[in-house]
mmCIF file of C-alpha atoms in Angstrom:
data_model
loop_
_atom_site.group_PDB
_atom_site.id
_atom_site.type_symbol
_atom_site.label_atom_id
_atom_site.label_comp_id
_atom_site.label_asym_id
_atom_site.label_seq_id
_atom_site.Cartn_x
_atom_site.Cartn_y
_atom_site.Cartn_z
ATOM 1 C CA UNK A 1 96.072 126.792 134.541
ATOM 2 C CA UNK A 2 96.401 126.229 130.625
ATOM 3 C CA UNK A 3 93.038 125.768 129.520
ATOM 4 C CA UNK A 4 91.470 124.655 126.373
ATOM 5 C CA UNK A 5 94.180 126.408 124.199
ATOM 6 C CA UNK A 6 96.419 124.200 125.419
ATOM 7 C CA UNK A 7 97.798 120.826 124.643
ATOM 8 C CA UNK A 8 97.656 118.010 128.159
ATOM 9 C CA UNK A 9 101.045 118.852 129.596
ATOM 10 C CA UNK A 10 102.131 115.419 128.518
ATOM 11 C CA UNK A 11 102.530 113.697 125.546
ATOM 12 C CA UNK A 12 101.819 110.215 123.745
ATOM 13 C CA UNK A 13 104.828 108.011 123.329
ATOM 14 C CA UNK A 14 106.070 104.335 122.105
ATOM 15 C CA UNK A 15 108.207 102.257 122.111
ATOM 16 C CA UNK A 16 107.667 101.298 118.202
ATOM 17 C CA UNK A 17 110.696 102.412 116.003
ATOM 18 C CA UNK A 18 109.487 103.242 112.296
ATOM 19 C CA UNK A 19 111.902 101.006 109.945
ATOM 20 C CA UNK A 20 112.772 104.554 107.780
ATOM 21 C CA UNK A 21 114.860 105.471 111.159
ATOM 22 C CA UNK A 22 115.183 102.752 112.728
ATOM 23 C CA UNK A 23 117.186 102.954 116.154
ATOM 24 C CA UNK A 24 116.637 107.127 116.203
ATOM 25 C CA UNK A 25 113.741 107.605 118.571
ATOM 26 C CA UNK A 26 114.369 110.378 120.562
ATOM 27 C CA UNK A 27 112.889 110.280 124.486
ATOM 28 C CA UNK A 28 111.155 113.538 124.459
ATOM 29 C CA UNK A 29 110.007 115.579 120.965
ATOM 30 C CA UNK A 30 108.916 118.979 122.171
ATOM 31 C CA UNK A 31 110.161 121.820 119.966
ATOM 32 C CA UNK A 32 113.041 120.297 118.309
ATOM 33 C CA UNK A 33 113.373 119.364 114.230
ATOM 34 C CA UNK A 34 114.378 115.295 114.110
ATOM 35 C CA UNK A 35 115.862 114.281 110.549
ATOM 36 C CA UNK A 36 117.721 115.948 107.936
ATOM 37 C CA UNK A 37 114.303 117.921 106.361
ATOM 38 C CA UNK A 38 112.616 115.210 103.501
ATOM 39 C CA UNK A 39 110.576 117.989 101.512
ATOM 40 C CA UNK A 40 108.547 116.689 98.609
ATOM 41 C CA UNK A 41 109.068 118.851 95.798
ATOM 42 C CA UNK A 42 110.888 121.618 97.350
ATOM 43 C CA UNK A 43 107.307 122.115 99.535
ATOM 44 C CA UNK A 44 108.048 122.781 103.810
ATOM 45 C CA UNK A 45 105.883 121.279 105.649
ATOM 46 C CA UNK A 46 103.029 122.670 107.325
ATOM 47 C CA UNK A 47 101.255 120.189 109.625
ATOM 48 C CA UNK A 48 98.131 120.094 111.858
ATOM 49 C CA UNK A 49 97.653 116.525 113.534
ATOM 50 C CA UNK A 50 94.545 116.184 115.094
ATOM 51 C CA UNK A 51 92.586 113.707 117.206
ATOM 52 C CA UNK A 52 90.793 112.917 120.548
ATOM 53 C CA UNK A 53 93.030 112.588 123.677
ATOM 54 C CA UNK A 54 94.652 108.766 123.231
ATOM 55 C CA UNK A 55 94.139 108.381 119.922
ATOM 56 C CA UNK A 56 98.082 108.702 118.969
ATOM 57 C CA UNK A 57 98.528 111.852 118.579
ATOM 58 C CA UNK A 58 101.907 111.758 119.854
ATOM 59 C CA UNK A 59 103.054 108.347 118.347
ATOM 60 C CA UNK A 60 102.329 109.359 115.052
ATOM 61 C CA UNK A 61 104.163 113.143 115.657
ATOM 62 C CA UNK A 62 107.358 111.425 116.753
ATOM 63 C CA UNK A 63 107.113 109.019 113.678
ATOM 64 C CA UNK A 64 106.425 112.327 111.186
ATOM 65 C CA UNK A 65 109.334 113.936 112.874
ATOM 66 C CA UNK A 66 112.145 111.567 112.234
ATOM 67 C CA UNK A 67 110.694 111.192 108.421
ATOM 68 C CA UNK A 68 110.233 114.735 107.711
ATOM 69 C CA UNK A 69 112.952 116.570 109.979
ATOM 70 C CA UNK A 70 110.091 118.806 110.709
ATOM 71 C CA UNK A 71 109.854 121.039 114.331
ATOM 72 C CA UNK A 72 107.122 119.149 116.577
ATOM 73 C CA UNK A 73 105.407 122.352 118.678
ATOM 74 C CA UNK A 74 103.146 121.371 121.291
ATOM 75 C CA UNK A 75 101.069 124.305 122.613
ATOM 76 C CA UNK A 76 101.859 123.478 126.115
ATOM 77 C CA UNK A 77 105.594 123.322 125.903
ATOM 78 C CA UNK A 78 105.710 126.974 123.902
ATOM 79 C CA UNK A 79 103.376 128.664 126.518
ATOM 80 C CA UNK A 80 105.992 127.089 129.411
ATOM 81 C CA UNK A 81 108.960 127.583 127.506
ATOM 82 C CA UNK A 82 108.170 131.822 126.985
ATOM 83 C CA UNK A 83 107.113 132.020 130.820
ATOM 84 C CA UNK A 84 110.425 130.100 131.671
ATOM 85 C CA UNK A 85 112.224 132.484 128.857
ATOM 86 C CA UNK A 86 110.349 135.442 131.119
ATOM 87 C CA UNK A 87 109.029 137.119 127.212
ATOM 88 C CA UNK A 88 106.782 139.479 127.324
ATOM 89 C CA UNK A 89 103.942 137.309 126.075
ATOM 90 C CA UNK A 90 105.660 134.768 128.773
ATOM 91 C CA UNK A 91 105.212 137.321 131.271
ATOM 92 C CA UNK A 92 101.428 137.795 130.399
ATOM 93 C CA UNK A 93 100.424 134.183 130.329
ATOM 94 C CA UNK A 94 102.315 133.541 133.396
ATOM 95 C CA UNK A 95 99.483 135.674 135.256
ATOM 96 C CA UNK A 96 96.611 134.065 133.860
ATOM 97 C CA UNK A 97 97.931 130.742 134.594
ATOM 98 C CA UNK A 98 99.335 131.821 138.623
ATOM 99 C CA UNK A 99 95.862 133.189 138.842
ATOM 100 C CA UNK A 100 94.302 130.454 138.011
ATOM 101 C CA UNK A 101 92.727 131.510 134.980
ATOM 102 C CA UNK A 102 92.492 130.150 131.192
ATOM 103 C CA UNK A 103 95.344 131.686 129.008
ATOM 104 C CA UNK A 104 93.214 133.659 126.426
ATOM 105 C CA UNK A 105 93.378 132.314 123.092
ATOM 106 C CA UNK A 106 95.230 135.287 121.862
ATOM 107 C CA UNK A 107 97.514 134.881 123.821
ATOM 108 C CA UNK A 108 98.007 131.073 122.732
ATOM 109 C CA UNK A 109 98.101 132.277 119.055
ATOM 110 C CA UNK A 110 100.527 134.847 119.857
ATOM 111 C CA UNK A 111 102.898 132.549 121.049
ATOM 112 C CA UNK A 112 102.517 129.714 118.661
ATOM 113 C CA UNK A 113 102.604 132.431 116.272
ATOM 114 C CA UNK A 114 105.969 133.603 117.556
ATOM 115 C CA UNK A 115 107.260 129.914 117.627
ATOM 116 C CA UNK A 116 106.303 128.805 114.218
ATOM 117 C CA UNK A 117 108.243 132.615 112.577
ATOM 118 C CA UNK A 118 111.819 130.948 114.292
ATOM 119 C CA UNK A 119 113.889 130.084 111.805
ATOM 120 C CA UNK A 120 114.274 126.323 112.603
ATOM 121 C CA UNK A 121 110.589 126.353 111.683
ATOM 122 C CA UNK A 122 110.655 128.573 108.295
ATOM 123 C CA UNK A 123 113.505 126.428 106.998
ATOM 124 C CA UNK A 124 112.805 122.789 108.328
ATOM 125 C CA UNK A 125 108.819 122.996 108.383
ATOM 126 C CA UNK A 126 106.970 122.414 111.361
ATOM 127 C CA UNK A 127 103.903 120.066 112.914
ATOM 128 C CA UNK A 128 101.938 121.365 115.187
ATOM 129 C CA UNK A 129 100.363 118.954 117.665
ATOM 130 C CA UNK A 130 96.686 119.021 118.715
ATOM 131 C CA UNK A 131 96.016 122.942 118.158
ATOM 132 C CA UNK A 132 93.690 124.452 117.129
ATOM 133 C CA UNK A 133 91.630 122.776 119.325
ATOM 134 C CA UNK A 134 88.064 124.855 118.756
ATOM 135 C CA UNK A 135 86.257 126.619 115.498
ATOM 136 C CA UNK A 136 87.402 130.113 117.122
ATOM 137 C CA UNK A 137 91.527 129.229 117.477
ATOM 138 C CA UNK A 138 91.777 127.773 113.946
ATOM 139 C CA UNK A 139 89.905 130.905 112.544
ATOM 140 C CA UNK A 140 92.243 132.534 115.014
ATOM 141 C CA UNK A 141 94.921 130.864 113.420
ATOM 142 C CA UNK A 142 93.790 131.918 110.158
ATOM 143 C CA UNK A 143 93.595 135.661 111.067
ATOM 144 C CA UNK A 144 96.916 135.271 112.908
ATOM 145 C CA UNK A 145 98.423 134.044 109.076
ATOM 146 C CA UNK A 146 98.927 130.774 109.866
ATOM 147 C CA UNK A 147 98.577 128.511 107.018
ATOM 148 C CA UNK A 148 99.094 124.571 107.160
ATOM 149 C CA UNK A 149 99.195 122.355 104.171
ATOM 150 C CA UNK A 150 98.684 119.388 105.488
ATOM 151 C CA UNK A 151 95.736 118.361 107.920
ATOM 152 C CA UNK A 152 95.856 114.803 109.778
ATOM 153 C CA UNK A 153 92.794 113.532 111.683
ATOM 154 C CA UNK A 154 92.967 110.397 113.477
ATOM 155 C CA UNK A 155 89.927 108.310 114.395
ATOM 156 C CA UNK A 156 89.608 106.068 116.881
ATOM 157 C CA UNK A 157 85.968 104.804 118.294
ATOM 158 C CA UNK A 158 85.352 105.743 122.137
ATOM 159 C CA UNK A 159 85.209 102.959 123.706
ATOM 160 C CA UNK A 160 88.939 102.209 122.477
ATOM 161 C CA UNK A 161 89.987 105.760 123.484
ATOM 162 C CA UNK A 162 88.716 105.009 127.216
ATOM 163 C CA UNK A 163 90.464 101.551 127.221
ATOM 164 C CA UNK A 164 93.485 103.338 126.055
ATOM 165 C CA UNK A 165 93.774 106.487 128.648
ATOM 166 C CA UNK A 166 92.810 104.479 131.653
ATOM 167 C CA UNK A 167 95.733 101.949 131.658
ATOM 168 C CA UNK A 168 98.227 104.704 130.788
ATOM 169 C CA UNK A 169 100.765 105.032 133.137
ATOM 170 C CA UNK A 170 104.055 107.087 132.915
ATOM 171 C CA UNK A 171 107.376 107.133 134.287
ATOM 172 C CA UNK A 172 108.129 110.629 135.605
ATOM 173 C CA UNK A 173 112.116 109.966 135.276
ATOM 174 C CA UNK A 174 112.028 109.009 132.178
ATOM 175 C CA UNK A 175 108.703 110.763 130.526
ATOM 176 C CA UNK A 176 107.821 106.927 128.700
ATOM 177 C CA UNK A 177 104.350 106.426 128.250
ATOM 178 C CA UNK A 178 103.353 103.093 128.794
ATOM 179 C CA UNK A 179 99.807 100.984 129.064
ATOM 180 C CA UNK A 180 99.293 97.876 130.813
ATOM 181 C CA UNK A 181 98.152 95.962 128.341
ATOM 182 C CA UNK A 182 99.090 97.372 125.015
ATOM 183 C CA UNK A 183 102.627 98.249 125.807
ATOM 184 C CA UNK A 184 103.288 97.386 129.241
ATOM 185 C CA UNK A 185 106.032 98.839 131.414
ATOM 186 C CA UNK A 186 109.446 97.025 132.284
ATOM 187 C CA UNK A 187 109.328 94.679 135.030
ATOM 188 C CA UNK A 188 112.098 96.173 136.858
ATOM 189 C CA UNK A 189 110.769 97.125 140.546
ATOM 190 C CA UNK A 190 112.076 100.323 140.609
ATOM 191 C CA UNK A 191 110.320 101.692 137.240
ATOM 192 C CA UNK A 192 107.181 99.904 138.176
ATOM 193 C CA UNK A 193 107.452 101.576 141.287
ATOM 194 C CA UNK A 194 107.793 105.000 140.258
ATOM 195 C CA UNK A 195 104.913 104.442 137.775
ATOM 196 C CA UNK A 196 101.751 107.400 137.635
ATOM 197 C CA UNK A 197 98.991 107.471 137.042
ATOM 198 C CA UNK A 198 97.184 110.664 135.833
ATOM 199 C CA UNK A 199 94.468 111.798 137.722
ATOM 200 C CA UNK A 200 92.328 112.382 134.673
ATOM 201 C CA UNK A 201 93.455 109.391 132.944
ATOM 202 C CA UNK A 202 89.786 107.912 134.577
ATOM 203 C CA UNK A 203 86.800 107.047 132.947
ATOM 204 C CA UNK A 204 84.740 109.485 134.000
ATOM 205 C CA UNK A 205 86.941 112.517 133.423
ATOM 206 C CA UNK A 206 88.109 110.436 129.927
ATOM 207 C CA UNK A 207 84.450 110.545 128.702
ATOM 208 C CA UNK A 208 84.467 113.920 129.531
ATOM 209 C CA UNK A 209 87.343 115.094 127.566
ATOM 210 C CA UNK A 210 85.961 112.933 124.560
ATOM 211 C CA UNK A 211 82.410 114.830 124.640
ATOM 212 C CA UNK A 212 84.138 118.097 124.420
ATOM 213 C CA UNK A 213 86.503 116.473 121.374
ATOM 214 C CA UNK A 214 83.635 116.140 119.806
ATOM 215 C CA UNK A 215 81.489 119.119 120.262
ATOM 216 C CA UNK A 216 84.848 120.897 118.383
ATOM 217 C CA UNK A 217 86.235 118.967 115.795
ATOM 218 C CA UNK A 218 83.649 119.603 113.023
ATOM 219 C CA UNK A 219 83.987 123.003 113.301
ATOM 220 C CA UNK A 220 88.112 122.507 113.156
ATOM 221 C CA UNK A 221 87.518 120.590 110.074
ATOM 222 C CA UNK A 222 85.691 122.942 108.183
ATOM 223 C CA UNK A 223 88.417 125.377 108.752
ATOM 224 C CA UNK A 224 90.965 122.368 106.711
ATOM 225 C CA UNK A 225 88.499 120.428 104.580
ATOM 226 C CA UNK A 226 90.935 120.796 101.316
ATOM 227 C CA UNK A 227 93.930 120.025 103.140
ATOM 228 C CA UNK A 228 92.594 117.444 105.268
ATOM 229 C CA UNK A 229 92.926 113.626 105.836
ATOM 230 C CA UNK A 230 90.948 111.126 108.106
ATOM 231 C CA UNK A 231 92.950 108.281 109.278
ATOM 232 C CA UNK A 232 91.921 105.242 111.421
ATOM 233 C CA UNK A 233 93.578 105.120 114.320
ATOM 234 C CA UNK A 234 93.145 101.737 115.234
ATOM 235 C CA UNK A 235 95.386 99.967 113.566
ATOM 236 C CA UNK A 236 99.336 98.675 113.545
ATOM 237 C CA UNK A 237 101.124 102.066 114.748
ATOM 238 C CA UNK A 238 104.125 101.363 111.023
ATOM 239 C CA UNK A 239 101.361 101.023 108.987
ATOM 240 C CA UNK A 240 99.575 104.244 109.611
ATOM 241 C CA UNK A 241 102.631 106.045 110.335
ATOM 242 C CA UNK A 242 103.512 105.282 106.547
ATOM 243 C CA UNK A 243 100.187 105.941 105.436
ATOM 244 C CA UNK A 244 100.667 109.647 106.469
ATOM 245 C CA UNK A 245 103.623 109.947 105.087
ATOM 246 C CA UNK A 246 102.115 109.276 101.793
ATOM 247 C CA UNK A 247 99.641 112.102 102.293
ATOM 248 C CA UNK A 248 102.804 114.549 103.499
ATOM 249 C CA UNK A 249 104.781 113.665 100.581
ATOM 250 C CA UNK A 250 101.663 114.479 97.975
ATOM 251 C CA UNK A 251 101.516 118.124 96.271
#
């Protein structure tokens, strides 16, 4: 099992095309640049998004993606990606996780460390998605020699983050995210058919996962404070989207 070091093994997606690209949306952004790089002032792009499960996370990295050209690196898909490569530090998290155990948080660094010194990322820039998750992996981070330059925090009040996860449901054929009332799934029978529902995409284990969001995220903060951003989260999905981009493009 990939424990706290690790991002959900799924990831937020929409529908909504951002008019900058419109008609480019890609199905699946795991650890692939989007756009031709757009690098204010001939900076790369560094970028931590952060936020509770369901508050966008994933909308607003596919949106940052097809502005910026940037890599999007989830921690989940570079811990399967070296096991599935069979790398040494695959090898290693690959026992943790058949034994049922937490992948150690060096290990995590290691191999986001090894992802973000690829060349795709030194030349294009690179966002990385929900990590560090605690205090100890963004000091981690910081010992490792990872430096972002851009923070993003997104807010979104609890109540809305429940309403959110519990009518998510996904298509496993196509990996769409969809929710029943904000963005609700085609009415063909076969996709509604073939429609899941996560097992902790509940209340209960929802309100869980937000209590431990918040026991962490000051402590991430204070690790970013001159580099970060708050953003609410609430609002239309374009507007923020170019919001951030504002703060990306500023020295």
């Amino acid at each position: 099992a990939v424990g706290d070091a690790a991002l959900p093994q799924r990831m937020e997606k929409t529908q909504c095309v951002p008019s900058w690209r419109a008609g480019s949306q890609s199905r699946v952004l795991k650890l692939r640049g989007g756009a031709p790089p757009v690098h204010a002032a001939g900076v790369v792009p560094r970028i931590i998004i952060a936020g509770a499960p369901a508050s966008g996370k994933g909308t607003q990295c596919e949106f940052i993606v097809q502005k910026f050209g940037v890599v999007h690196i989830s921690t989940g898909d570079a811990l399967r990606d070296q096991v599935k490569a069979g790398t040494e530090l695959g090898k290693k998290a690959k026992g943790f996780m058949d034994s049922g155990a937490l992948v150690p948080d060096d290990l995590i660094i290691g191999i986001v460390k090894d992802r973000l010194a690829a060349q795709d990322c030194q030349s294009k820039g690179w966002l990385l998605d929900g990590f560090p998750r605690t205090g100890a992996q963004a000091q981690a981070l910081a010992q490792a020699g990872i430096k972002a330059n851009k923070f993003i925090l997104l807010n979104v009040p609890d109540k809305i983050l429940v309403e959110r996860c519990v009518g998510r449901r996904t298509d496993p054929v196509t990996g769409k995210i969809y929710h029943l009332k904000f963005n609700p799934p085609p009415s063909d029978p076969e996709v509604q058919k073939r429609l899941v529902h996560r097992s902790d995409d509940t209340e209960e284990a929802m309100k869980k996962r937000i209590e431990q969001y918040h026991k962490n995220v000051d402590a991430v903060k204070g690790y970013y404070k001159d580099i970060m951003q708050e953003f609410d989260g609430t609002g239309d999905k374009l507007a923020l989207a170019k919001n951030i981009a504002g703060f990306v493009e500023t020295k």
